[in-house]
PDB file of C-alpha atoms in Angstrom:
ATOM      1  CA  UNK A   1     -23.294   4.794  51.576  1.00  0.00           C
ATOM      2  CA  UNK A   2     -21.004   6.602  49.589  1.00  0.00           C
ATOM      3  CA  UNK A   3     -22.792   9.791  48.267  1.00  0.00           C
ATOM      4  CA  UNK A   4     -22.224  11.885  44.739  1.00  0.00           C
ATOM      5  CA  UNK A   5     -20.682  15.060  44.851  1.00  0.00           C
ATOM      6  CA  UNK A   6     -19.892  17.553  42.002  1.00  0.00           C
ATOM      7  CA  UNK A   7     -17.726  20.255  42.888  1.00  0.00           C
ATOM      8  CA  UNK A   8     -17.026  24.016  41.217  1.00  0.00           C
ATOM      9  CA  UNK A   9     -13.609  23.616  40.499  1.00  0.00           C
ATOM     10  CA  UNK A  10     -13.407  26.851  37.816  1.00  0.00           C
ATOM     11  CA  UNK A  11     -14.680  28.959  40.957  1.00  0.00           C
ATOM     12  CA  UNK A  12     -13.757  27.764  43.978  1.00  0.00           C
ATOM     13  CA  UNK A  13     -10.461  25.057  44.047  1.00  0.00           C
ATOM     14  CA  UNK A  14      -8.302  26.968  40.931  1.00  0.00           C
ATOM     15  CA  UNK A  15      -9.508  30.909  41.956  1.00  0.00           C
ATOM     16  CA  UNK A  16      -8.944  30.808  45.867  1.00  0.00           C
ATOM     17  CA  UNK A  17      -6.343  30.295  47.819  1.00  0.00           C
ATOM     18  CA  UNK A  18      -6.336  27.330  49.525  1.00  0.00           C
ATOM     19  CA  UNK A  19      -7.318  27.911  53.323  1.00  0.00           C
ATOM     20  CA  UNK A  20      -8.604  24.196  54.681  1.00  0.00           C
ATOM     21  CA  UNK A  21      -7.068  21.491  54.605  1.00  0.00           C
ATOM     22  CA  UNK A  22      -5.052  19.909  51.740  1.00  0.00           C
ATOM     23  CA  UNK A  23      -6.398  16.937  49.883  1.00  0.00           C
ATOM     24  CA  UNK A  24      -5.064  15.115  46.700  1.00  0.00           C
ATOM     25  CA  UNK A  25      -8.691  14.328  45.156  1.00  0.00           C
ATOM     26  CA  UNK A  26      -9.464  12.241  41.817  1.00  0.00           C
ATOM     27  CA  UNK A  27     -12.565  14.134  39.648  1.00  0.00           C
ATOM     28  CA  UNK A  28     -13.457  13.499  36.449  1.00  0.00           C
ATOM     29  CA  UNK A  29     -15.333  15.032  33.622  1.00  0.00           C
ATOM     30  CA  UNK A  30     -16.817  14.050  30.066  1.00  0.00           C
ATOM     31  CA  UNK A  31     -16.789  16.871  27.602  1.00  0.00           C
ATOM     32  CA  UNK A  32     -15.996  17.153  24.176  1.00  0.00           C
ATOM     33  CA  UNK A  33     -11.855  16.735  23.143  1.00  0.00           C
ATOM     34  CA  UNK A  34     -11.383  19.903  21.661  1.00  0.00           C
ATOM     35  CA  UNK A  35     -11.357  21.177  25.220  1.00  0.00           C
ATOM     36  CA  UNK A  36      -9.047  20.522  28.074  1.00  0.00           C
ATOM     37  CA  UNK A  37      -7.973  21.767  31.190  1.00  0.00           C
ATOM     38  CA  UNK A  38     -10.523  22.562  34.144  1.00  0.00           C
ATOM     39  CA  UNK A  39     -10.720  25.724  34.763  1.00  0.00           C
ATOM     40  CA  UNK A  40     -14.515  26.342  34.404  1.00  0.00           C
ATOM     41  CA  UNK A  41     -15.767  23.100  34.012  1.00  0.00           C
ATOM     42  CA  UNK A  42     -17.903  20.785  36.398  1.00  0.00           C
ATOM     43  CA  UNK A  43     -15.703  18.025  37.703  1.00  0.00           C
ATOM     44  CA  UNK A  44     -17.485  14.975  39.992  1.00  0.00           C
ATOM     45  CA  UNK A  45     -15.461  12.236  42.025  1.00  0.00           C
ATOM     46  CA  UNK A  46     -16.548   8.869  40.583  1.00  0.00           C
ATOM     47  CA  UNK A  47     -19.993   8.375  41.893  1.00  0.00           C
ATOM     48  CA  UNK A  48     -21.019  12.078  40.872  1.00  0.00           C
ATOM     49  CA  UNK A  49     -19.559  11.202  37.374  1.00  0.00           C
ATOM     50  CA  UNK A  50     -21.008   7.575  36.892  1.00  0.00           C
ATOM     51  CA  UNK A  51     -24.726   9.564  37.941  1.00  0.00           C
ATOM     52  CA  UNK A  52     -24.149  12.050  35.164  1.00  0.00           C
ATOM     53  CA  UNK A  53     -23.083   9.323  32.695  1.00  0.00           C
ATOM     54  CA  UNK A  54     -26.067   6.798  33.890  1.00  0.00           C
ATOM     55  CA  UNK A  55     -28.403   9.652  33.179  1.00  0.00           C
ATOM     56  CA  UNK A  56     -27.165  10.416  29.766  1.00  0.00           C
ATOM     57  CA  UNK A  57     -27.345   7.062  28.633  1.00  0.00           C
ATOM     58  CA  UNK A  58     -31.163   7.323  28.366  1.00  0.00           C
ATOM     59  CA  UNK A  59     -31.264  10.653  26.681  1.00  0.00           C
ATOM     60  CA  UNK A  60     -32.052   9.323  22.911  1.00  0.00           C
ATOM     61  CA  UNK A  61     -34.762   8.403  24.238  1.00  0.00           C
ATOM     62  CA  UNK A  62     -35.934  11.262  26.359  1.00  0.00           C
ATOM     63  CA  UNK A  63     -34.530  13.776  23.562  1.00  0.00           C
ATOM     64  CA  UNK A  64     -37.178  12.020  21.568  1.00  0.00           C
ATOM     65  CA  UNK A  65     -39.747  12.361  23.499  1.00  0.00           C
ATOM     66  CA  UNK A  66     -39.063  15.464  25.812  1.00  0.00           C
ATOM     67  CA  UNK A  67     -37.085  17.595  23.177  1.00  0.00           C
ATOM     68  CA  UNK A  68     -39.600  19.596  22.785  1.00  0.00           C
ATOM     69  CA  UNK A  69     -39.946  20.789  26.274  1.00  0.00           C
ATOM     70  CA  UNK A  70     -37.637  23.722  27.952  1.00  0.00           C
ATOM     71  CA  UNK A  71     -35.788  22.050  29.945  1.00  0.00           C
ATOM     72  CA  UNK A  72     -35.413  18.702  27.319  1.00  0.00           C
ATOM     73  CA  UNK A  73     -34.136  21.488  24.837  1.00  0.00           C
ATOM     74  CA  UNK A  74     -31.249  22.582  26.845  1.00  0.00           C
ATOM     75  CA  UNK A  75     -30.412  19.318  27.904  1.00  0.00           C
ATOM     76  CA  UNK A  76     -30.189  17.616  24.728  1.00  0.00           C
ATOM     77  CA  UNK A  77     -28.359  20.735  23.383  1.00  0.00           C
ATOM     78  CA  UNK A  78     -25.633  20.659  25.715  1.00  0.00           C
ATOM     79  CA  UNK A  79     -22.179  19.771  23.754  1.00  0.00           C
ATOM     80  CA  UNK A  80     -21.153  17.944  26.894  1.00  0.00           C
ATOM     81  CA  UNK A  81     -23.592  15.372  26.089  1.00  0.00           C
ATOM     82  CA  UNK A  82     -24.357  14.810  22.508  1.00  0.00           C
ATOM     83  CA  UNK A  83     -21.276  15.751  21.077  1.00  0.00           C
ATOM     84  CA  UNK A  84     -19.701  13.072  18.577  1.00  0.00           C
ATOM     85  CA  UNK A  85     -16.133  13.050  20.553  1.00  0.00           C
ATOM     86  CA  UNK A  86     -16.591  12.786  24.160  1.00  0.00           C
ATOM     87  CA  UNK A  87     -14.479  11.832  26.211  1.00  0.00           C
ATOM     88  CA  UNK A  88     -13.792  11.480  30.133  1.00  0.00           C
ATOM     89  CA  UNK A  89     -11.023  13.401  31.625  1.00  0.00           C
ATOM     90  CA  UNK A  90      -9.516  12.117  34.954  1.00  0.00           C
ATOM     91  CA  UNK A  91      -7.463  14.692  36.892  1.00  0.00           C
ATOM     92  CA  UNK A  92      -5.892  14.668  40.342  1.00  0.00           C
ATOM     93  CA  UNK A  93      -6.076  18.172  42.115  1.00  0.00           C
ATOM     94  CA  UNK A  94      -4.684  19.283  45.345  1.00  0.00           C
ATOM     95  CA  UNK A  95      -7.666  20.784  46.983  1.00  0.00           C
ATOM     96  CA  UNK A  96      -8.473  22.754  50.121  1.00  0.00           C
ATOM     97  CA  UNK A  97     -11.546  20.781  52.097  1.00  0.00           C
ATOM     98  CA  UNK A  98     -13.527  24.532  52.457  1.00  0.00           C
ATOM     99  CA  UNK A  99     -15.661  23.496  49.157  1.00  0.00           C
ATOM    100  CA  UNK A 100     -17.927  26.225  48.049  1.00  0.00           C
ATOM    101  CA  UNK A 101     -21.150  26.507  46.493  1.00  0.00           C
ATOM    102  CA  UNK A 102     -21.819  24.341  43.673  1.00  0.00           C
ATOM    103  CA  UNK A 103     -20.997  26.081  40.240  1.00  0.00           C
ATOM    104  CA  UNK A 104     -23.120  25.523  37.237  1.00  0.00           C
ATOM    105  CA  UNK A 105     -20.522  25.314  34.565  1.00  0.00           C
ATOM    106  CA  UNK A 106     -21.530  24.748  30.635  1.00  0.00           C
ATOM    107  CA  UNK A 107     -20.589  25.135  27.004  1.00  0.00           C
ATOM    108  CA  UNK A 108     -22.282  28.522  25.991  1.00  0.00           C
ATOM    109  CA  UNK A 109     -24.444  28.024  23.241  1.00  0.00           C
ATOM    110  CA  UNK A 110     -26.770  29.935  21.127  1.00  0.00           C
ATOM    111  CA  UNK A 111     -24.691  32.689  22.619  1.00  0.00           C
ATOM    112  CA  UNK A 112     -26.997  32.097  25.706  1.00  0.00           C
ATOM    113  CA  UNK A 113     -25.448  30.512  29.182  1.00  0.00           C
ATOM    114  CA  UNK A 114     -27.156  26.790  28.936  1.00  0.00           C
ATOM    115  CA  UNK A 115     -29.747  27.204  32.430  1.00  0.00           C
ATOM    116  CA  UNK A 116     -30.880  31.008  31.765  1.00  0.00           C
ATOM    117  CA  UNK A 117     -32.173  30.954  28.132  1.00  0.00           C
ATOM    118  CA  UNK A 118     -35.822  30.707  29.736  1.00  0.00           C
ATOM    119  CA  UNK A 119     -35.613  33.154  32.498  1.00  0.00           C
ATOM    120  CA  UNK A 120     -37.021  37.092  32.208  1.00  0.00           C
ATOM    121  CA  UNK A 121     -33.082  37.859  31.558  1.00  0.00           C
ATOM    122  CA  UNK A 122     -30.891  35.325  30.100  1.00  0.00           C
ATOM    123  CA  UNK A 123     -27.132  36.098  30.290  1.00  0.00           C
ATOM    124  CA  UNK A 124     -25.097  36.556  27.136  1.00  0.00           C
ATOM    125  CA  UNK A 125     -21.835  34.193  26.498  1.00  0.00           C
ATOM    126  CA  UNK A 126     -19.329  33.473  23.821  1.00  0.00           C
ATOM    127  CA  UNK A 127     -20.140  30.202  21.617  1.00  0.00           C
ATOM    128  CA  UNK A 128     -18.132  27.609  22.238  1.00  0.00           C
ATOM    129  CA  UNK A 129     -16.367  28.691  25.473  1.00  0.00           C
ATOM    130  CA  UNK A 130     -16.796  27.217  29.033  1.00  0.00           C
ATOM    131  CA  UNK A 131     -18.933  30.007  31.419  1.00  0.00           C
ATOM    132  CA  UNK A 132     -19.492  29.381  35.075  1.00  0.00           C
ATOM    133  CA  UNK A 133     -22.436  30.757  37.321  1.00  0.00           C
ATOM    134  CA  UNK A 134     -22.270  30.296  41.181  1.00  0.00           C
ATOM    135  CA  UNK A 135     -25.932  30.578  41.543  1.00  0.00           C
ATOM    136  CA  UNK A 136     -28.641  30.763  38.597  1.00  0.00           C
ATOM    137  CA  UNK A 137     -30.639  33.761  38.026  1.00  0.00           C
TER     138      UNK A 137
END
């Protein structure tokens, strides 16, 4: 079967030449529509993005009852998921087939990347603006 697959395009596709092979490839991504563009921001072909979407369907419910935890905290936090204007973005990108590592790319909030705010030394960020991290800390 066809697998899921979420790709760092902010890092790897719009930052580096392209030195594979050329593909046309369809991603998409739901985040608020004050933003566009996507540079910086976690793109997924369509199975990647239906599994984010499935998940987040449930999260009412889990941000009721797991909210309180760490990790339910950031999630149900995270303007690409419980903002009041999302929408889904679908962009077609020439692409080199060399994909790199997988880029966690968020909304900074709290002025705290989303993922680090409960490690020893959380990394500083501008509200508001897309950050990118290649690997957590």
């Amino acid at each position: 079967g066809k697998g899921f697959s979420m790709l760092p395009l902010g890092l790897v596709l719009l930052s580096q030449p392209l030195l594979g092979a050329r593909i046309n490839i369809t991603l998409y991504h739901v985040n608020p529509a004050n933003y566009s563009g996507v540079a910086d921001m976690d793109l997924g072909d369509e199975p990647g993005d239906a599994f984010f979407t499935a998940r987040n369907l449930g999260l009412p419910m889990f941000c009721r009852d797991e909210g309180k935890t760490q990790q339910g905290q950031a999630l149900c936090s995270n303007p690409e998921v419980v903002s009041d204007n999302l929408i889904v973005s679908r962009v077609i990108l020439e692409a080199s087939t060399d994909f790199g590592p997988y880029g966690y790319c968020d909304i900074c909030t709290n002025g705290t990347y989303p993922g680090t705010q409960f490690v020893p030394h959380p990394l500083n960020c501008t509200n508001g603006e897309y950050v990118c991290l290649c690997r957590l800390p």
